Amino acid sequence: MGLRVIVLRHGSTRWNVEQRYQGCVDTCLSDEGRAQAGAAAKALADRQLAAVYASPLARAQETARAIAACHGLPVLTAPAFREICLGLWEGLTIAEVQAQFPELYAAWRERPHTVTMPNGESLAAVRERILEGLGQLRSAHATDTVCLVSHGVTIRLLILEAFGLLPERLWSIYVDAAAISELEYRDGSATVHRMNVQSHLDGLAGGL
């Protein structure tokens, strides 16, 4: 067995429900998001985790704390796995972005790998830091199982990389709030064991 990474998107926030771009804005979980985090923690309670990592953003940290508490572990902050910086889009709704940046929004939906957000990041830059972070995890936990709480774009890129697909396929994958995916890394290979699992959220409304 190699490194297993159980990766979750953070629980829902009020901005998710409002369809408002968060990026690197430090939003917190909603009541619904906290319930989702608790459900995810319960679903992972019987896994043997060597560590719990999270993006530095509050919504990821809070989700990770619920999971870590079940294992008596601290939450280790992993800056490489924070969300893409969306620059001027942050705080705007999808409708507002469509109105203010129509050409850029169309490119983001059709050719996301060609876009560098105004005052923000490109997918290439995010991918580079994610791969650096993944390398650090593999060095520290070569045969361990760890949990990583991160964000929609970040997790999409991780999964695409495991499948050997390029960032231009970003929208081929959807990652729901508090959904669980599981990746394994051995030598130079990666295996996707499960993706966007939501059965633990039955009875809870989902976030964007």
GROMACS .gro file of C-alpha atoms in nm:
model
  208
    1MET     CA    1   0.000   0.000   0.000
    2GLY     CA    2   0.118   0.348  -0.080
    3LEU     CA    3  -0.004   0.683   0.045
    4ARG     CA    4  -0.383   0.703   0.069
    5VAL     CA    5  -0.532   1.053   0.064
    6ILE     CA    6  -0.895   1.080   0.169
    7VAL     CA    7  -0.983   1.418   0.025
    8LEU     CA    8  -1.295   1.619   0.109
    9ARG     CA    9  -1.432   1.946  -0.004
   10HIS     CA   10  -1.525   2.169   0.290
   11GLY     CA   11  -1.886   2.184   0.410
   12SER     CA   12  -2.130   2.435   0.266
   13THR     CA   13  -2.117   2.808   0.341
   14ARG     CA   14  -2.373   3.083   0.300
   15TRP     CA   15  -2.184   3.200  -0.009
   16ASN     CA   16  -2.218   2.854  -0.167
   17VAL     CA   17  -2.595   2.879  -0.134
   18GLU     CA   18  -2.589   3.232  -0.279
   19GLN     CA   19  -2.375   3.111  -0.573
   20ARG     CA   20  -2.114   3.368  -0.473
   21TYR     CA   21  -1.748   3.314  -0.565
   22GLN     CA   22  -1.535   3.255  -0.255
   23GLY     CA   23  -1.184   3.184  -0.379
   24CYS     CA   24  -0.946   3.291  -0.103
   25VAL     CA   25  -1.205   3.488   0.096
   26ASP     CA   26  -1.211   3.341   0.447
   27THR     CA   27  -1.576   3.240   0.474
   28CYS     CA   28  -1.707   3.014   0.751
   29LEU     CA   29  -1.935   2.712   0.743
   30SER     CA   30  -2.309   2.761   0.764
   31ASP     CA   31  -2.520   2.553   1.004
   32GLU     CA   32  -2.576   2.317   0.712
   33GLY     CA   33  -2.203   2.302   0.649
   34ARG     CA   34  -2.132   2.214   1.011
   35ALA     CA   35  -2.387   1.933   0.988
   36GLN     CA   36  -2.214   1.808   0.672
   37ALA     CA   37  -1.875   1.820   0.846
   38GLY     CA   38  -2.016   1.617   1.135
   39ALA     CA   39  -2.158   1.360   0.894
   40ALA     CA   40  -1.824   1.331   0.716
   41ALA     CA   41  -1.644   1.289   1.048
   42LYS     CA   42  -1.880   1.009   1.143
   43ALA     CA   43  -1.827   0.839   0.805
   44LEU     CA   44  -1.449   0.844   0.854
   45ALA     CA   45  -1.445   0.761   1.225
   46ASP     CA   46  -1.335   0.401   1.170
   47ARG     CA   47  -1.045   0.483   0.933
   48GLN     CA   48  -0.693   0.476   1.070
   49LEU     CA   49  -0.564   0.823   0.991
   50ALA     CA   50  -0.202   0.921   1.041
   51ALA     CA   51  -0.280   1.292   1.000
   52VAL     CA   52  -0.550   1.540   0.907
   53TYR     CA   53  -0.452   1.827   0.678
   54ALA     CA   54  -0.651   2.129   0.566
   55SER     CA   55  -0.626   2.440   0.356
   56PRO     CA   56  -0.564   2.748   0.573
   57LEU     CA   57  -0.911   2.888   0.490
   58ALA     CA   58  -1.161   2.881   0.776
   59ARG     CA   59  -1.425   2.671   0.600
   60ALA     CA   60  -1.170   2.394   0.539
   61GLN     CA   61  -1.018   2.422   0.885
   62GLU     CA   62  -1.357   2.390   1.056
   63THR     CA   63  -1.450   2.087   0.846
   64ALA     CA   64  -1.114   1.927   0.924
   65ARG     CA   65  -1.148   1.989   1.298
   66ALA     CA   66  -1.467   1.782   1.307
   67ILE     CA   67  -1.282   1.492   1.145
   68ALA     CA   68  -0.962   1.529   1.347
   69ALA     CA   69  -1.153   1.535   1.676
   70CYS     CA   70  -1.276   1.180   1.615
   71HIS     CA   71  -0.915   1.062   1.591
   72GLY     CA   72  -0.752   1.272   1.862
   73LEU     CA   73  -0.541   1.447   1.599
   74PRO     CA   74  -0.453   1.813   1.539
   75VAL     CA   75  -0.534   1.980   1.211
   76LEU     CA   76  -0.217   2.044   1.013
   77THR     CA   77  -0.236   2.344   0.782
   78ALA     CA   78  -0.138   2.284   0.420
   79PRO     CA   79  -0.121   2.617   0.230
   80ALA     CA   80  -0.054   2.440  -0.101
   81PHE     CA   81  -0.412   2.316  -0.103
   82ARG     CA   82  -0.599   2.644  -0.056
   83GLU     CA   83  -0.855   2.740  -0.318
   84ILE     CA   84  -0.767   2.921  -0.640
   85CYS     CA   85  -0.745   3.297  -0.594
   86LEU     CA   86  -1.027   3.443  -0.803
   87GLY     CA   87  -0.914   3.803  -0.763
   88LEU     CA   88  -1.179   4.055  -0.866
   89TRP     CA   89  -1.445   3.783  -0.886
   90GLU     CA   90  -1.432   3.709  -0.515
   91GLY     CA   91  -1.750   3.817  -0.339
   92LEU     CA   92  -1.949   3.842  -0.663
   93THR     CA   93  -2.231   3.607  -0.759
   94ILE     CA   94  -2.219   3.405  -1.079
   95ALA     CA   95  -2.478   3.641  -1.231
   96GLU     CA   96  -2.269   3.946  -1.137
   97VAL     CA   97  -1.955   3.795  -1.289
   98GLN     CA   98  -2.143   3.711  -1.609
   99ALA     CA   99  -2.259   4.073  -1.630
  100GLN     CA  100  -1.926   4.238  -1.543
  101PHE     CA  101  -1.683   3.997  -1.713
  102PRO     CA  102  -1.882   3.831  -1.992
  103GLU     CA  103  -1.590   3.732  -2.217
  104LEU     CA  104  -1.370   3.614  -1.931
  105TYR     CA  105  -1.656   3.416  -1.777
  106ALA     CA  106  -1.724   3.245  -2.110
  107ALA     CA  107  -1.356   3.154  -2.139
  108TRP     CA  108  -1.355   3.021  -1.781
  109ARG     CA  109  -1.645   2.790  -1.862
  110GLU     CA  110  -1.519   2.683  -2.206
  111ARG     CA  111  -1.137   2.706  -2.182
  112PRO     CA  112  -1.051   2.735  -1.811
  113HIS     CA  113  -0.682   2.652  -1.866
  114THR     CA  114  -0.641   2.973  -2.071
  115VAL     CA  115  -0.768   3.206  -1.798
  116THR     CA  116  -0.567   3.399  -1.543
  117MET     CA  117  -0.809   3.561  -1.305
  118PRO     CA  118  -0.783   3.942  -1.278
  119ASN     CA  119  -0.566   3.995  -0.970
  120GLY     CA  120  -0.583   3.619  -0.920
  121GLU     CA  121  -0.433   3.287  -1.030
  122SER     CA  122  -0.429   3.059  -1.331
  123LEU     CA  123  -0.499   2.685  -1.319
  124ALA     CA  124  -0.135   2.624  -1.411
  125ALA     CA  125  -0.019   2.814  -1.101
  126VAL     CA  126  -0.264   2.628  -0.878
  127ARG     CA  127  -0.161   2.293  -1.025
  128GLU     CA  128   0.206   2.372  -0.961
  129ARG     CA  129   0.153   2.441  -0.591
  130ILE     CA  130  -0.080   2.141  -0.551
  131LEU     CA  131   0.183   1.907  -0.697
  132GLU     CA  132   0.445   2.054  -0.465
  133GLY     CA  133   0.212   1.995  -0.169
  134LEU     CA  134   0.138   1.642  -0.285
  135GLY     CA  135   0.510   1.572  -0.305
  136GLN     CA  136   0.545   1.683   0.057
  137LEU     CA  137   0.262   1.452   0.163
  138ARG     CA  138   0.420   1.159  -0.019
  139SER     CA  139   0.755   1.225   0.148
  140ALA     CA  140   0.602   1.250   0.495
  141HIS     CA  141   0.347   0.967   0.465
  142ALA     CA  142   0.476   0.714   0.212
  143THR     CA  143   0.251   0.429   0.334
  144ASP     CA  144   0.002   0.614   0.555
  145THR     CA  145  -0.361   0.713   0.517
  146VAL     CA  146  -0.422   1.084   0.565
  147CYS     CA  147  -0.724   1.311   0.531
  148LEU     CA  148  -0.707   1.635   0.336
  149VAL     CA  149  -0.983   1.897   0.343
  150SER     CA  150  -0.964   2.135   0.050
  151HIS     CA  151  -1.175   2.311  -0.215
  152GLY     CA  152  -1.358   2.258  -0.542
  153VAL     CA  153  -1.097   2.366  -0.797
  154THR     CA  154  -0.809   2.220  -0.597
  155ILE     CA  155  -0.975   1.879  -0.564
  156ARG     CA  156  -1.075   1.873  -0.931
  157LEU     CA  157  -0.711   1.929  -1.027
  158LEU     CA  158  -0.591   1.655  -0.790
  159ILE     CA  159  -0.834   1.406  -0.940
  160LEU     CA  160  -0.754   1.508  -1.298
  161GLU     CA  161  -0.385   1.461  -1.223
  162ALA     CA  162  -0.453   1.111  -1.086
  163PHE     CA  163  -0.639   1.024  -1.407
  164GLY     CA  164  -0.360   1.169  -1.621
  165LEU     CA  165  -0.588   1.443  -1.755
  166LEU     CA  166  -0.500   1.807  -1.815
  167PRO     CA  167  -0.647   2.111  -1.635
  168GLU     CA  168  -0.848   2.195  -1.948
  169ARG     CA  169  -1.081   1.910  -1.840
  170LEU     CA  170  -1.163   2.095  -1.515
  171TRP     CA  171  -1.540   2.088  -1.563
  172SER     CA  172  -1.543   1.713  -1.637
  173ILE     CA  173  -1.546   1.655  -1.261
  174TYR     CA  174  -1.784   1.788  -0.998
  175VAL     CA  175  -1.703   1.801  -0.629
  176ASP     CA  176  -1.991   1.854  -0.386
  177ALA     CA  177  -1.973   2.008  -0.041
  178ALA     CA  178  -1.833   1.758   0.214
  179ALA     CA  179  -1.813   1.484  -0.052
  180ILE     CA  180  -1.538   1.222  -0.008
  181SER     CA  181  -1.286   1.108  -0.268
  182GLU     CA  182  -0.996   0.871  -0.212
  183LEU     CA  183  -0.667   0.858  -0.400
  184GLU     CA  184  -0.370   0.622  -0.365
  185TYR     CA  185  -0.013   0.699  -0.469
  186ARG     CA  186   0.250   0.429  -0.530
  187ASP     CA  187   0.586   0.505  -0.689
  188GLY     CA  188   0.497   0.694  -1.008
  189SER     CA  189   0.132   0.590  -1.027
  190ALA     CA  190  -0.197   0.712  -0.885
  191THR     CA  191  -0.526   0.527  -0.840
  192VAL     CA  192  -0.870   0.678  -0.779
  193HIS     CA  193  -1.053   0.446  -0.539
  194ARG     CA  194  -1.367   0.657  -0.501
  195MET     CA  195  -1.482   1.000  -0.613
  196ASN     CA  196  -1.738   1.253  -0.487
  197VAL     CA  197  -1.908   1.004  -0.254
  198GLN     CA  198  -2.207   1.165  -0.078
  199SER     CA  199  -2.393   0.873   0.083
  200HIS     CA  200  -2.296   0.998   0.429
  201LEU     CA  201  -2.489   1.318   0.353
  202ASP     CA  202  -2.824   1.146   0.297
  203GLY     CA  203  -3.092   1.363   0.451
  204LEU     CA  204  -2.877   1.677   0.441
  205ALA     CA  205  -2.921   1.944   0.170
  206GLY     CA  206  -2.606   1.994  -0.041
  207GLY     CA  207  -2.411   2.312  -0.109
  208LEU     CA  208  -2.279   2.445  -0.440
   0.00000   0.00000   0.00000
